[in-house]
mmCIF file of C-alpha atoms in Angstrom:
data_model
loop_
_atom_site.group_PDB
_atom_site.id
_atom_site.type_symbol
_atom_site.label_atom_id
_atom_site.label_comp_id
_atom_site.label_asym_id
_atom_site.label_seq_id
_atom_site.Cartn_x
_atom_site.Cartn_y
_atom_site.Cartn_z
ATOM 1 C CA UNK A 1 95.354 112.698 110.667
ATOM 2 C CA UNK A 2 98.111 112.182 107.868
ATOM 3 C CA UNK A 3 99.045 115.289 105.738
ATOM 4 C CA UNK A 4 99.527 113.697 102.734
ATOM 5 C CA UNK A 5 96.702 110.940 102.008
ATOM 6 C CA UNK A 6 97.584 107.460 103.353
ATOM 7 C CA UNK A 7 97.205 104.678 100.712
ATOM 8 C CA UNK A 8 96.216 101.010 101.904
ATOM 9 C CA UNK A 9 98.299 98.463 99.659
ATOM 10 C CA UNK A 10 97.475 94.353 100.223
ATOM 11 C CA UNK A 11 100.163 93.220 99.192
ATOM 12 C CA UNK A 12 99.086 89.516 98.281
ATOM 13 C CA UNK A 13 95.326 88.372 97.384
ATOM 14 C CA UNK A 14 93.773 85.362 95.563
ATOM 15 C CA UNK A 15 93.305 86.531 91.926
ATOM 16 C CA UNK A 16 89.364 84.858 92.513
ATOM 17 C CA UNK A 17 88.935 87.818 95.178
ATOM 18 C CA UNK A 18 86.922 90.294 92.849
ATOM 19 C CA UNK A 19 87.577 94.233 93.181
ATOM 20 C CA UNK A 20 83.799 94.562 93.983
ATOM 21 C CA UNK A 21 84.069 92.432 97.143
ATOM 22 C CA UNK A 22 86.855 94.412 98.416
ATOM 23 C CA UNK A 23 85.034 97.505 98.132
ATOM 24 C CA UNK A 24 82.062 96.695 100.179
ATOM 25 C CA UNK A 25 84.534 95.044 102.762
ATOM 26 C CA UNK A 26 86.392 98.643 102.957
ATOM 27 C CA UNK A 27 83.181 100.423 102.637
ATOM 28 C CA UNK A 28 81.490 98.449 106.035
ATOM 29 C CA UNK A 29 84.697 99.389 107.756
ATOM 30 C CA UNK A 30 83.296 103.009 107.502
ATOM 31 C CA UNK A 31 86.204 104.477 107.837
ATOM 32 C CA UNK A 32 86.137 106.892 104.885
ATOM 33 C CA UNK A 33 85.140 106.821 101.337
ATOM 34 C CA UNK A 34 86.706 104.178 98.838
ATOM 35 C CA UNK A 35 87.997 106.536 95.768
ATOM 36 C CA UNK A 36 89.554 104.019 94.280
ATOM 37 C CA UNK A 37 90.396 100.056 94.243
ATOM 38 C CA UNK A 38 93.305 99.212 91.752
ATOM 39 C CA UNK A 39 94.326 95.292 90.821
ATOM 40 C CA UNK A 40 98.042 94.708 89.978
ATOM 41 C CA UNK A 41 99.405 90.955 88.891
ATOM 42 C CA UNK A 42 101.893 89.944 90.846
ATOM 43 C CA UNK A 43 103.306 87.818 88.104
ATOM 44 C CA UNK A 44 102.618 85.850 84.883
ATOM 45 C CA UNK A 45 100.399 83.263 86.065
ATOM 46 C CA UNK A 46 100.094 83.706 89.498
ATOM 47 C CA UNK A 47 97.334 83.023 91.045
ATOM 48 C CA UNK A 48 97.679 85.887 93.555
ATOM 49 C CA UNK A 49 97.701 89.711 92.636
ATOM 50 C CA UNK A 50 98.137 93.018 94.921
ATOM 51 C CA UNK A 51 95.598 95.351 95.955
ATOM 52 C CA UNK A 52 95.956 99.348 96.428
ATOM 53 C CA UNK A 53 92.882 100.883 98.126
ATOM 54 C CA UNK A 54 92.756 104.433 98.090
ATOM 55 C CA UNK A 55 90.592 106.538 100.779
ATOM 56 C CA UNK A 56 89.470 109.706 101.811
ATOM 57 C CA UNK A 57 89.673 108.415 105.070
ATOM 58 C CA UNK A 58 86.702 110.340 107.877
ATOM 59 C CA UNK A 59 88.000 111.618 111.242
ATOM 60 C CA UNK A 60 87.107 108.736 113.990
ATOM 61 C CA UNK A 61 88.549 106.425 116.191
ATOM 62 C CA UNK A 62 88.862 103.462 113.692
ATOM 63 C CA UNK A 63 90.413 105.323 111.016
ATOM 64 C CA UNK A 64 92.896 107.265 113.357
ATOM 65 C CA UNK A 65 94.341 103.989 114.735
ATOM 66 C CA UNK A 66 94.647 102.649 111.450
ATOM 67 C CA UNK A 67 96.533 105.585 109.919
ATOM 68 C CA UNK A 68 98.467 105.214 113.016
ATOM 69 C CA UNK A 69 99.409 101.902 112.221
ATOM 70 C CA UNK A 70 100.299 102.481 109.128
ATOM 71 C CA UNK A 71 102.044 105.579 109.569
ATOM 72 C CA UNK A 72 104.376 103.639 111.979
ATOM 73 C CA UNK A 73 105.020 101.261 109.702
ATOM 74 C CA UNK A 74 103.105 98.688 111.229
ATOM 75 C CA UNK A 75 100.265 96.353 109.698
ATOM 76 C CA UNK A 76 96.733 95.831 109.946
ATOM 77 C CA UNK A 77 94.609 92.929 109.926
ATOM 78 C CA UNK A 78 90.947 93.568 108.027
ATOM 79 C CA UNK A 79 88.465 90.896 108.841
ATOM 80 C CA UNK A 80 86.497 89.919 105.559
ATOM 81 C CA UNK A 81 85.352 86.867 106.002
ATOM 82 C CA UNK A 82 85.763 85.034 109.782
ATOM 83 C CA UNK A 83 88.456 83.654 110.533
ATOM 84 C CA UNK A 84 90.227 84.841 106.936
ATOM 85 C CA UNK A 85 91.639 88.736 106.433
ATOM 86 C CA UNK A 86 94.410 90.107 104.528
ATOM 87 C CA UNK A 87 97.328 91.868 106.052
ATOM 88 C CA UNK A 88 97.543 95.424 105.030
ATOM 89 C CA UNK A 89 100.196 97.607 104.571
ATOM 90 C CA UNK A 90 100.903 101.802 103.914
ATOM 91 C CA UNK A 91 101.544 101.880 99.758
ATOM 92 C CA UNK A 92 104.660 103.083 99.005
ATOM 93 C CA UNK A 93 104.957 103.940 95.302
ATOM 94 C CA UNK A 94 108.095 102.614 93.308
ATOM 95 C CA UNK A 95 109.189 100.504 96.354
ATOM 96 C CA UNK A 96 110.639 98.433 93.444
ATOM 97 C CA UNK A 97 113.581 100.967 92.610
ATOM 98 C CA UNK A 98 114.321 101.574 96.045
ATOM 99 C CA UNK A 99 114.909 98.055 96.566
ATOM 100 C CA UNK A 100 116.844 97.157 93.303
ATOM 101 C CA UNK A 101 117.995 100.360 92.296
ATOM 102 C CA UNK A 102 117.099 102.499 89.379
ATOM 103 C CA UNK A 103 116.202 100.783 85.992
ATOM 104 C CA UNK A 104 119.169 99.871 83.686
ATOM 105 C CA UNK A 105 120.489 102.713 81.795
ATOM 106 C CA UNK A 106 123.686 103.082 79.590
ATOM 107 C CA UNK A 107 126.772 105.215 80.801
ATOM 108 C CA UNK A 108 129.903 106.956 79.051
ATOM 109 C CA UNK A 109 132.908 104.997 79.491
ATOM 110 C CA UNK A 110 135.965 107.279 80.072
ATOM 111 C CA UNK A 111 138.932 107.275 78.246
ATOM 112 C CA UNK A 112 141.945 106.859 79.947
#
């Protein structure tokens, strides 16, 4: 479907969700093999953290509308436990900087 591999990012889950459950979730979606399932903290404290879920995603009609979805910048809504699911999104890496800019550096003044 995609060229380049299409990463699933969610962007906000309850830090008492463990990486394990998430898996199998993904895996009974059977839409591709899990490679990877990486935790980040969404701040000091929180109680929520952000998921990226990275596939090698199978050719079939599941996967293709979801790719589709994602590659039109749309969400998706994965099921995990009736009636709760987590809103998924397409990872976009350093979406950070291209929101607040690049990171602080120092610059030459000129002299005039």
């Amino acid at each position: 479907m995609a060229t380049s591999p299409i990463i699933l990012c969610i962007p906000r889950v309850e830090c008492t969700i463990s990486k394990d459950y998430i898996y199998s979730v993904f895996s009974k979606l059977k839409i591709g093999k899990i490679e990877s399932v990486q935790e980040i903290p969404l701040c000091n404290g929180s109680q929520y953290k952000r998921i990226i879920v990275k596939i090698s995603w199978i050719t079939n009609d599941i996967s293709t509308y979801i790719q589709t979805r994602l590659l039109n910048d749309q969400t998706i809504k994965i099921v995990h436990s009736m009636p709760w699911y987590w809103l998924c999104v397409k990872y976009i890496k350093n979406i950070s900087k291209k929101m607040h800019g690049p990171d602080p550096h120092m610059m030459k003044m000129s002299q005039s």
